[in-house]
mmCIF file of C-alpha atoms in Angstrom:
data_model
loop_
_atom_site.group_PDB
_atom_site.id
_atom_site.type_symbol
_atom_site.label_atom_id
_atom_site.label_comp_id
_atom_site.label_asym_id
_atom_site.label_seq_id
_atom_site.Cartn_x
_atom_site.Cartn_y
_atom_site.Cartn_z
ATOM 1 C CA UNK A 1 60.789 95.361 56.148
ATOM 2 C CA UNK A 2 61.750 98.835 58.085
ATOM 3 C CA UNK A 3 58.953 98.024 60.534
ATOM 4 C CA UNK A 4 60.330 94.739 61.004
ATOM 5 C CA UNK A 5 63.916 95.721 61.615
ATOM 6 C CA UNK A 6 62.382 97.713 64.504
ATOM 7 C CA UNK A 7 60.318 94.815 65.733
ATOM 8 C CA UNK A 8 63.722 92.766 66.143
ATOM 9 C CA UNK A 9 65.964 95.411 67.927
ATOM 10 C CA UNK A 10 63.112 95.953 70.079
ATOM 11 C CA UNK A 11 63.481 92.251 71.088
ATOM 12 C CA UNK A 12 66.667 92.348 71.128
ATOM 13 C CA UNK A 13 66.840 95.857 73.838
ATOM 14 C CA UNK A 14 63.741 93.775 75.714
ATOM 15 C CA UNK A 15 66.239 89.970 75.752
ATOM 16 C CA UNK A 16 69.566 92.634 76.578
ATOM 17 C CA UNK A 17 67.401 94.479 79.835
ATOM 18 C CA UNK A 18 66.178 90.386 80.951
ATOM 19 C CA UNK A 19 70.113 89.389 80.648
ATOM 20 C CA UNK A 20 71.624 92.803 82.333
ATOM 21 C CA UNK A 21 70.458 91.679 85.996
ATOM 22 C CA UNK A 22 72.138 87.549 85.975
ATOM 23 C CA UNK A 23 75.328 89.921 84.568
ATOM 24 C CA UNK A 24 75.291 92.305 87.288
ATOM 25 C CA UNK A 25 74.132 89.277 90.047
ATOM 26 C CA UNK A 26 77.398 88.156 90.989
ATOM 27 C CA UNK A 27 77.878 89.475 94.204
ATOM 28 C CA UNK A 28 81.198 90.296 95.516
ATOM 29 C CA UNK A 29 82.551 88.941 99.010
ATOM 30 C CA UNK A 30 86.055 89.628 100.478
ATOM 31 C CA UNK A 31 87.889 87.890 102.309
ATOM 32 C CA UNK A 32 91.058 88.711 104.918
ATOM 33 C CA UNK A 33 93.755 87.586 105.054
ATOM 34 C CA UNK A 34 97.313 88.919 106.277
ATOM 35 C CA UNK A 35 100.223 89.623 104.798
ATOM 36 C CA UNK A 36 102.070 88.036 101.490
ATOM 37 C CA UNK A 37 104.984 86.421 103.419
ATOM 38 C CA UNK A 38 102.550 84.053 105.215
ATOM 39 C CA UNK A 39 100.127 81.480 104.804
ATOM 40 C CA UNK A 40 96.707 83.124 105.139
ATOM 41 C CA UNK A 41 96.949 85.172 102.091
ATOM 42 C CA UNK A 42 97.778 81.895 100.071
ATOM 43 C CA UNK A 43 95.371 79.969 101.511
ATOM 44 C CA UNK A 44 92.868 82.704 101.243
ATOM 45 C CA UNK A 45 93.829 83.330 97.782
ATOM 46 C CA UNK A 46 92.984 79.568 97.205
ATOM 47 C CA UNK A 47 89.580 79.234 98.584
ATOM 48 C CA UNK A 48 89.020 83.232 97.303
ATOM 49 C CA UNK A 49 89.216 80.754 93.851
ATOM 50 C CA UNK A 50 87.447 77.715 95.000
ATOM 51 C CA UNK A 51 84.672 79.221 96.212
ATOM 52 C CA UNK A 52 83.968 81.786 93.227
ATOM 53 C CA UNK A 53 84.437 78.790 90.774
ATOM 54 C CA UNK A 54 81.525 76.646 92.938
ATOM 55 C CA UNK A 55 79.287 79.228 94.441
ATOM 56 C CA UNK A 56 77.318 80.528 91.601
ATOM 57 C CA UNK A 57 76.170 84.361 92.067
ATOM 58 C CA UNK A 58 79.236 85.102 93.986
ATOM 59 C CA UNK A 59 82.809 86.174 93.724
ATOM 60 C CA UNK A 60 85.223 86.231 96.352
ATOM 61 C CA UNK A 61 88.345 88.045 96.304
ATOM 62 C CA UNK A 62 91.412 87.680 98.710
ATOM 63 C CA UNK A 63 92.395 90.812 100.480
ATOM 64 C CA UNK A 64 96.049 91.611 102.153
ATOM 65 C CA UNK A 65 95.411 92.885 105.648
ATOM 66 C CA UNK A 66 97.828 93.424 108.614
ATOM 67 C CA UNK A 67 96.389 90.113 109.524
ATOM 68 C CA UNK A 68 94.032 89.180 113.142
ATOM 69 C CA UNK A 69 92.950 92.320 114.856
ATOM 70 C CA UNK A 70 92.632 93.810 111.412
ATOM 71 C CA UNK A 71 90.819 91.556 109.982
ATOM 72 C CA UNK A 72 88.615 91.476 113.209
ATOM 73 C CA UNK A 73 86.893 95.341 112.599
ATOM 74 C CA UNK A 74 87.503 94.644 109.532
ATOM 75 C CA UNK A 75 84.006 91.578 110.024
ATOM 76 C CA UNK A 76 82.716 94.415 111.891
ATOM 77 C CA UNK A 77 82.568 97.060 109.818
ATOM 78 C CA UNK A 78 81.756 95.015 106.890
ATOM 79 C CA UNK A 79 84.541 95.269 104.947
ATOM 80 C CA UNK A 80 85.225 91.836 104.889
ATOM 81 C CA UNK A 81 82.604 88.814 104.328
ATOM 82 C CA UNK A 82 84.916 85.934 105.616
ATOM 83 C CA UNK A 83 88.659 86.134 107.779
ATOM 84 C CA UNK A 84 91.438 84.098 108.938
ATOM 85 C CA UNK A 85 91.826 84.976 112.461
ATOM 86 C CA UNK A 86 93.882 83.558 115.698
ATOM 87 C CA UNK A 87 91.572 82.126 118.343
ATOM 88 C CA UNK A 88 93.036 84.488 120.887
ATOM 89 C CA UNK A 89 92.129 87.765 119.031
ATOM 90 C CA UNK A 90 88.643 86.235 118.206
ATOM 91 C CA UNK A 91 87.620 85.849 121.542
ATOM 92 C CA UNK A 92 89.065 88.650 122.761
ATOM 93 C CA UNK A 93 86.831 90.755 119.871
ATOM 94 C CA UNK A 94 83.688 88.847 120.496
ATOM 95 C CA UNK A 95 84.067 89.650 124.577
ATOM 96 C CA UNK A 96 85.191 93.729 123.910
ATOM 97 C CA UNK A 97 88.424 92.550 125.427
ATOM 98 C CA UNK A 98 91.653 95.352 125.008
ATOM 99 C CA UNK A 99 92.831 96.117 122.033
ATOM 100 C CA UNK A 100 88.759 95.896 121.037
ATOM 101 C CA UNK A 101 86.578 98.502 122.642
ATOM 102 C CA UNK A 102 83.268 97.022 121.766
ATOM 103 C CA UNK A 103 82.217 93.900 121.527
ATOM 104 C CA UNK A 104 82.004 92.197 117.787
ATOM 105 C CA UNK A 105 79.222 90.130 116.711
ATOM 106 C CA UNK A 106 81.064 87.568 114.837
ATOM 107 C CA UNK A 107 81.186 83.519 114.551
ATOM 108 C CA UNK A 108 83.380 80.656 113.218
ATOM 109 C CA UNK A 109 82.540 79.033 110.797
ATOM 110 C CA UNK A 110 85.458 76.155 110.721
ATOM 111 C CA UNK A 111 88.874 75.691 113.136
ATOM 112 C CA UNK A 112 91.512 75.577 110.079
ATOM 113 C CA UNK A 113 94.966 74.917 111.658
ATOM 114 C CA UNK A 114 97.300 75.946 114.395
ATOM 115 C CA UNK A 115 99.473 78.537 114.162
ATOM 116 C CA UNK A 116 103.073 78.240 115.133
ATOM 117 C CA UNK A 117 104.755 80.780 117.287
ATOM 118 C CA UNK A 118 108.288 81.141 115.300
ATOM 119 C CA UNK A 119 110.706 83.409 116.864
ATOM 120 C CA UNK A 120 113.608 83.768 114.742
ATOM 121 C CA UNK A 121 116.810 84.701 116.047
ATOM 122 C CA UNK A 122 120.644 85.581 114.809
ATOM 123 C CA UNK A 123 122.908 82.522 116.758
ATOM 124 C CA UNK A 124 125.714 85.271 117.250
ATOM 125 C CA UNK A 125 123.867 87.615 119.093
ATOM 126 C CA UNK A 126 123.603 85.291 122.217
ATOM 127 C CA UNK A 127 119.709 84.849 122.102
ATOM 128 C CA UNK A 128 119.106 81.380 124.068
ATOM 129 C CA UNK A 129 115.206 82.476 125.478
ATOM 130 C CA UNK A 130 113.031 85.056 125.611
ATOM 131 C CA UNK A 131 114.407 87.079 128.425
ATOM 132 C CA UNK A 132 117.762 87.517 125.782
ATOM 133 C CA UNK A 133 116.206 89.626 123.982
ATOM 134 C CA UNK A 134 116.595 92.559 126.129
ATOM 135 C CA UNK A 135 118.906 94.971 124.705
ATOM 136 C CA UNK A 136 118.522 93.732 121.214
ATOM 137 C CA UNK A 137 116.756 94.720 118.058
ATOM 138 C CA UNK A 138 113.366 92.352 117.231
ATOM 139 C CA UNK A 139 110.414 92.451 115.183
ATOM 140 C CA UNK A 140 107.196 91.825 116.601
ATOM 141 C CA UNK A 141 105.158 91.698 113.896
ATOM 142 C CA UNK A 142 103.335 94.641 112.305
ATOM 143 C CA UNK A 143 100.535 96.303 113.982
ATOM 144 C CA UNK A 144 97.459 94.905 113.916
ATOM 145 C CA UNK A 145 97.736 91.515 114.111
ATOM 146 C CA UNK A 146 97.763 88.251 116.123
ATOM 147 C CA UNK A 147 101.703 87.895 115.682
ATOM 148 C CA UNK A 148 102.088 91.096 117.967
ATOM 149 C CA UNK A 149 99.251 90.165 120.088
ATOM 150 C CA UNK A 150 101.214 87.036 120.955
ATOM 151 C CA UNK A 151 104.354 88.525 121.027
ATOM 152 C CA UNK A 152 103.374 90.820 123.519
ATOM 153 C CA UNK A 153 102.102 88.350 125.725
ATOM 154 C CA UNK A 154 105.209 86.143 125.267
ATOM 155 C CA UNK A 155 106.562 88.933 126.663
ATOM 156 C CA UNK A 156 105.276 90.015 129.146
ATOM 157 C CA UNK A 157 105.490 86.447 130.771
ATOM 158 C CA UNK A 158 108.945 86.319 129.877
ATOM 159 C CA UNK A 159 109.422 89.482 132.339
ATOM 160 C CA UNK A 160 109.950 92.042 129.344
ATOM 161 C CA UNK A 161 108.562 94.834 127.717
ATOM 162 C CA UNK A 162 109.008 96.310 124.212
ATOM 163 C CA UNK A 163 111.079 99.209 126.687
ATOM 164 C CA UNK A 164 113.827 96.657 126.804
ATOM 165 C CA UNK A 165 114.666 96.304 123.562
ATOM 166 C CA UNK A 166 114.234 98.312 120.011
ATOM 167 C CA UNK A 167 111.216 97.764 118.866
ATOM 168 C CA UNK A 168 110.748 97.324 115.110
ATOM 169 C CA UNK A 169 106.690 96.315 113.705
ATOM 170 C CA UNK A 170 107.228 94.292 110.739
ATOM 171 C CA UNK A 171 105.062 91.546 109.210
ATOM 172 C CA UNK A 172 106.782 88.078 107.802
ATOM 173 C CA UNK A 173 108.356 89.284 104.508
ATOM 174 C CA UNK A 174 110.035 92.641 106.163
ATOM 175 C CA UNK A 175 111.239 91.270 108.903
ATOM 176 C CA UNK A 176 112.813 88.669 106.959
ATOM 177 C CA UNK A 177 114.092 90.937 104.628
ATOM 178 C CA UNK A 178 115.051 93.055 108.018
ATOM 179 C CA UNK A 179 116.815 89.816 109.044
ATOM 180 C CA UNK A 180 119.111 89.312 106.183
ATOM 181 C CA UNK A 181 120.452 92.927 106.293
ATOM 182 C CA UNK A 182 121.394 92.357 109.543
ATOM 183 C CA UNK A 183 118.963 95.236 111.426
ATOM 184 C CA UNK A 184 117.043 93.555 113.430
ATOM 185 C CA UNK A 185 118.525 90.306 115.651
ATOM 186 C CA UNK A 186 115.380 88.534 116.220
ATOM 187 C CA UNK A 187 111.407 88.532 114.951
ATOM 188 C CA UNK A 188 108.602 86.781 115.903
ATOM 189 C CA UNK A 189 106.148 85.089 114.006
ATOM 190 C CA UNK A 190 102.853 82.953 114.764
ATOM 191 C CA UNK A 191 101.674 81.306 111.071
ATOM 192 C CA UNK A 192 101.545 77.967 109.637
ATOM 193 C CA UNK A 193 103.984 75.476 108.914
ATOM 194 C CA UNK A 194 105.906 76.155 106.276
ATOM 195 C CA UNK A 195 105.629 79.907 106.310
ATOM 196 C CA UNK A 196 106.849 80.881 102.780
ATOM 197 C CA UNK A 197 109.581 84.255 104.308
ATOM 198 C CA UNK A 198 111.431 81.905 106.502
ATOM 199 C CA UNK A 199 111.733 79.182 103.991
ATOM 200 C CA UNK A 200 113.366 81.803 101.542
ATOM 201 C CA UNK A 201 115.299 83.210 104.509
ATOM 202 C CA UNK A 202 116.787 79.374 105.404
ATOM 203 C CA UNK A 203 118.011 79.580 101.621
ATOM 204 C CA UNK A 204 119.653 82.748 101.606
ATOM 205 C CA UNK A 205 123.390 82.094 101.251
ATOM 206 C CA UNK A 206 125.416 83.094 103.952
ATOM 207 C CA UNK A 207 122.757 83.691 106.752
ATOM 208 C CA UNK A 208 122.624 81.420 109.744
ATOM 209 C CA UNK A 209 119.292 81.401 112.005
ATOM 210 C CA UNK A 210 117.535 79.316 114.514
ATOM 211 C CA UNK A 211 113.839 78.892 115.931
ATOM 212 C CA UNK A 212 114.302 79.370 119.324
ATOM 213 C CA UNK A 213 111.547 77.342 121.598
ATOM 214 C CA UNK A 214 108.668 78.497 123.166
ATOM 215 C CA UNK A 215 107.066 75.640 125.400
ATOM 216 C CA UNK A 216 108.424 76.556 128.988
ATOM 217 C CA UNK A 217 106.115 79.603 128.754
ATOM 218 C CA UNK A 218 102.692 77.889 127.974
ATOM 219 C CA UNK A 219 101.360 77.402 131.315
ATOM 220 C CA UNK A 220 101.845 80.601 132.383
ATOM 221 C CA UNK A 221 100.315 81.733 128.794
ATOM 222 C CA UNK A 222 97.265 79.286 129.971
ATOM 223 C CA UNK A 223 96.673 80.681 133.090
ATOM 224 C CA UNK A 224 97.323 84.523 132.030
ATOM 225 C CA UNK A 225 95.308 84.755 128.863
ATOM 226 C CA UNK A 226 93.001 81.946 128.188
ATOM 227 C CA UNK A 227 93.175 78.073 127.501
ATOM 228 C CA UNK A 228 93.698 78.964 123.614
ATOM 229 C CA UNK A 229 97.455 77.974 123.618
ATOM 230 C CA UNK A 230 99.079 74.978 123.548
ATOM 231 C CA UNK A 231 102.334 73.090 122.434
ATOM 232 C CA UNK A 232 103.606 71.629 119.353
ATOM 233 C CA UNK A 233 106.773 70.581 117.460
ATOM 234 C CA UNK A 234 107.360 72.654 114.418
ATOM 235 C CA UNK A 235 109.246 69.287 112.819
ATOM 236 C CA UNK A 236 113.043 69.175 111.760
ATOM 237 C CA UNK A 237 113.860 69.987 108.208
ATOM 238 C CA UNK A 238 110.258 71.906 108.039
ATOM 239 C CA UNK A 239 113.436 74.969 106.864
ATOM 240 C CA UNK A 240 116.041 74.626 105.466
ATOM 241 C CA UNK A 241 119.517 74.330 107.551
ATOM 242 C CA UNK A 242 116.900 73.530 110.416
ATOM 243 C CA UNK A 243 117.765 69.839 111.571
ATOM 244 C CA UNK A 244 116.734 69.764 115.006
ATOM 245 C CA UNK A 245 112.795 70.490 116.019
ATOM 246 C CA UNK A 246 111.213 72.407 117.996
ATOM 247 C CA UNK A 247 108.492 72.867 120.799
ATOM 248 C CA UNK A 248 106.756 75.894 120.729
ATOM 249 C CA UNK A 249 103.194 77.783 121.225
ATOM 250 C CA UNK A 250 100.517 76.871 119.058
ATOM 251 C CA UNK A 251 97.007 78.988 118.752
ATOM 252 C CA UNK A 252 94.293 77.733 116.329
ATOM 253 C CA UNK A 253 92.844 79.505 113.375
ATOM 254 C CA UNK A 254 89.528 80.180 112.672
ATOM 255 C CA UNK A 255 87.623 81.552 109.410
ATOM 256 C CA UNK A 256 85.458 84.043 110.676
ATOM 257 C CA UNK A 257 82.196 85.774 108.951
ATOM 258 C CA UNK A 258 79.623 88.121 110.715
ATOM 259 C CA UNK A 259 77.075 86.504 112.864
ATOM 260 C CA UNK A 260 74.462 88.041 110.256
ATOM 261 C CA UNK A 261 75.552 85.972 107.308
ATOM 262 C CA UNK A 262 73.093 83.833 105.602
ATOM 263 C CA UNK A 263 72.817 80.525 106.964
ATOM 264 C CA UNK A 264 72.896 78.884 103.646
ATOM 265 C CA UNK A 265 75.569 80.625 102.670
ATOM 266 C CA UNK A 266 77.842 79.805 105.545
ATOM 267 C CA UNK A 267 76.450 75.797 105.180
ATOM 268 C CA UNK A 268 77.509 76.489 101.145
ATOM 269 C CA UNK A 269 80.991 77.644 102.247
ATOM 270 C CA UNK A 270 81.784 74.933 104.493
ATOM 271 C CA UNK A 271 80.611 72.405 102.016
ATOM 272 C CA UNK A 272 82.478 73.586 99.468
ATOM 273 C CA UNK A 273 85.847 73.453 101.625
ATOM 274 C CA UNK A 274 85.254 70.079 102.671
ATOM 275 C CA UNK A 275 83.820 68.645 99.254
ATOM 276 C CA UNK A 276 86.968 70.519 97.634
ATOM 277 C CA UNK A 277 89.903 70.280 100.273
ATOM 278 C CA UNK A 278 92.432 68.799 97.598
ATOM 279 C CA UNK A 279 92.227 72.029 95.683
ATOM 280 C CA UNK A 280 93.341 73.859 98.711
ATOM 281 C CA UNK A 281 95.816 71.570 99.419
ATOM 282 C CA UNK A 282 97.752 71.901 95.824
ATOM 283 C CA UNK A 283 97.465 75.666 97.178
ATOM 284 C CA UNK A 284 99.276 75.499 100.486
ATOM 285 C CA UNK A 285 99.501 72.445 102.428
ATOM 286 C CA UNK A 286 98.325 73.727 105.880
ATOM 287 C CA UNK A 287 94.771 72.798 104.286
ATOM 288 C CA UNK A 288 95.725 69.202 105.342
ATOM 289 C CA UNK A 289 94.589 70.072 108.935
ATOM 290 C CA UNK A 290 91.325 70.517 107.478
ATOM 291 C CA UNK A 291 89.532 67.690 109.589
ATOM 292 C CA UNK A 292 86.270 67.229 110.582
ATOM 293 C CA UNK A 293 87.081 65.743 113.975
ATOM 294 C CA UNK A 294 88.918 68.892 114.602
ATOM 295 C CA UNK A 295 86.551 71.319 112.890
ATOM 296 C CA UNK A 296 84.972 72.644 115.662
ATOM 297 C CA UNK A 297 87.652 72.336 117.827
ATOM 298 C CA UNK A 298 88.234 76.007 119.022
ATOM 299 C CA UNK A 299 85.782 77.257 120.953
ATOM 300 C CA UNK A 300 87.074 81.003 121.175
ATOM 301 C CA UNK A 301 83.619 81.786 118.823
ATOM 302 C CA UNK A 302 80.403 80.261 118.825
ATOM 303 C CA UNK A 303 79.989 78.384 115.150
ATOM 304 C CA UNK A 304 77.631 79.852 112.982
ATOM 305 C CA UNK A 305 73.919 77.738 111.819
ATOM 306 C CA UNK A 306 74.786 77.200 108.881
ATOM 307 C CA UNK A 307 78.423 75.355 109.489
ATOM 308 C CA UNK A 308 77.122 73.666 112.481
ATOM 309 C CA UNK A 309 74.033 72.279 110.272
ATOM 310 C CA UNK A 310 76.780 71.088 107.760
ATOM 311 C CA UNK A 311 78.883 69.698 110.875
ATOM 312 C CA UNK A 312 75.615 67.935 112.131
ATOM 313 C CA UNK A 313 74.934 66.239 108.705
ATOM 314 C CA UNK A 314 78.485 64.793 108.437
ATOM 315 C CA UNK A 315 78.287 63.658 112.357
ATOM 316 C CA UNK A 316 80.693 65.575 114.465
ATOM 317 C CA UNK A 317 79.839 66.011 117.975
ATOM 318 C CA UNK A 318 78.883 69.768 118.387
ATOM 319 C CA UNK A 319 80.530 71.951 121.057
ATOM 320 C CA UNK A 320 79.099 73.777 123.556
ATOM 321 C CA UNK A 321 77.955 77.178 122.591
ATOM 322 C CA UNK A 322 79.591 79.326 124.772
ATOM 323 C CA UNK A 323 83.088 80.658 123.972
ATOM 324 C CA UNK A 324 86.107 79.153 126.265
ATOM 325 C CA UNK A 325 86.667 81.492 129.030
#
């Protein structure tokens, strides 16, 4: 009986050792986002979900980041397995372009949605363009990501430089919060549509604010720093106490991974978006603008093999390989 006792927790030590590895074989995979005011660490957080409840052996995680050029080195250094990144920062990291001292080796693997540029201004403090700004106090997003990166070159265009006015480097939530104490007169911010800090800013009691449009500086925008930027209307009553629209700068996102991800992997991930999209919808609606007739439609990256192989299957017209100059 003694001997037999033995015999079974042998077995059982031998079926534990067989069952340790599938326990341990979930492999973890990051992905960046930005900061909790906006819409990538949502919509992150939502596919972060998706894709660990469909992709068997993995589990993906949403990380906050300062957003874009963050999440950038953040591909490169392998910190991060997939990112939400502005076309404009892309391409300037795969080309080595300033901030980026080296080239990255990264690819697209979908075009998600535009980004709106949102500059948000106090009405009493005179701010009717760009140019106002000088002498004033304004955000321009927190360092690191594609908000400044715009920002800057909205300003620059505009004639100004952060020597003109005082400078504060906030992301969505803190300048909002920045807003409604009354320390800053104006931030900028490029996310989607609705951006969750300006929404709760629009129903704060007692604080009056308006978009201010950004259209008149898009050629110049073109013809400075790439064909990446365009013009849309962020539609009235997309905030609240916000009844008229407005036209402003637009800049597509991408999600990003390292050019050395596995092919089925990146095919797997794309899938799964596509096959799934509702659940990322009931997560943040800027997932509507996931379309396959747009999918490839920034060219600031080439697209990885595996999400052009999925792109192929379903019929979509495949770009030209070589990033937009």
């Amino acid at each position: 009986m003694r001997s037999l006792m033995v015999r079974l927790a042998m077995l059982f030590g031998v079926l534990a050792m067989i069952s340790a590895p599938a326990a341990l074989a979930q492999e973890r995979m990051s992905i960046a986002t930005g900061g909790t005011g906006g819409v990538y660490y949502p919509y992150g957080g939502g596919l972060a979900d998706l894709l660990s409840e469909q992709l068997e052996g993995y589990e993906f995680t949403a990380e906050v980041t300062s957003a874009s050029v963050d999440n950038m080195y953040l591909i490169d250094q392998g910190d991060a397995d997939l990112a939400f990144v502005l076309s404009d920062t892309a391409y300037d990291a795969v080309q080595g372009n300033e901030p980026f001292e080296d080239p990255i080796n990264a690819r697209s693997l979908v075009t998600l949605y535009n980004n709106f540029t949102q500059v948000v201004v106090n009405p009493e403090s005179g701010i009717e363009s760009l140019e106002d700004l000088a002498g004033k106090t304004v955000s321009t997003g927190s360092p690191g990501s594609g908000t400044e990166v715009i920002a800057q070159r909205l300003l620059e265009v505009a004639g100004l430089s952060t020597d003109d006015f005082q400078q504060e480097q906030l992301g969505a939530s803190e300048s909002a919060a920045a807003f409604k104490d009354g320390k800053i007169d104006a931030f900028f911010w490029s996310g989607g549509l609705p951006t969750s800090a300006i929404t709760d800013l629009g129903a704060t009691p007692n604080i009056s604010y308006e978009l201010l449009s950004t259209d008149e500086y898009v050629e110049e925008m073109q013809e400075q720093f790439g064909q990446f930027y365009d013009v849309d209307t962020i539609p009235a009553d997309t905030y609240p106490d916000q009844s008229e629209a407005v036209e402003t700068i637009v800049v597509p996102n991408v999600l990003v991974v390292h050019a050395d991800m596995d092919e089925q992997l990146a095919y797997d991930i794309v899938r799964t978006m596509f096959e799934h999209k509702d659940e990322l919808v009931a997560v943040h609606s800027a997932a509507n603008n996931l379309q396959l007739e747009t999918a490839m439609s920034s060219t600031a990256l080439e697209y990885h093999p595996g999400a052009v192989r999925y792109f192929e299957e379903q019929g979509v017209d495949i770009p030209e390989a070589t990033p937009a100059s």
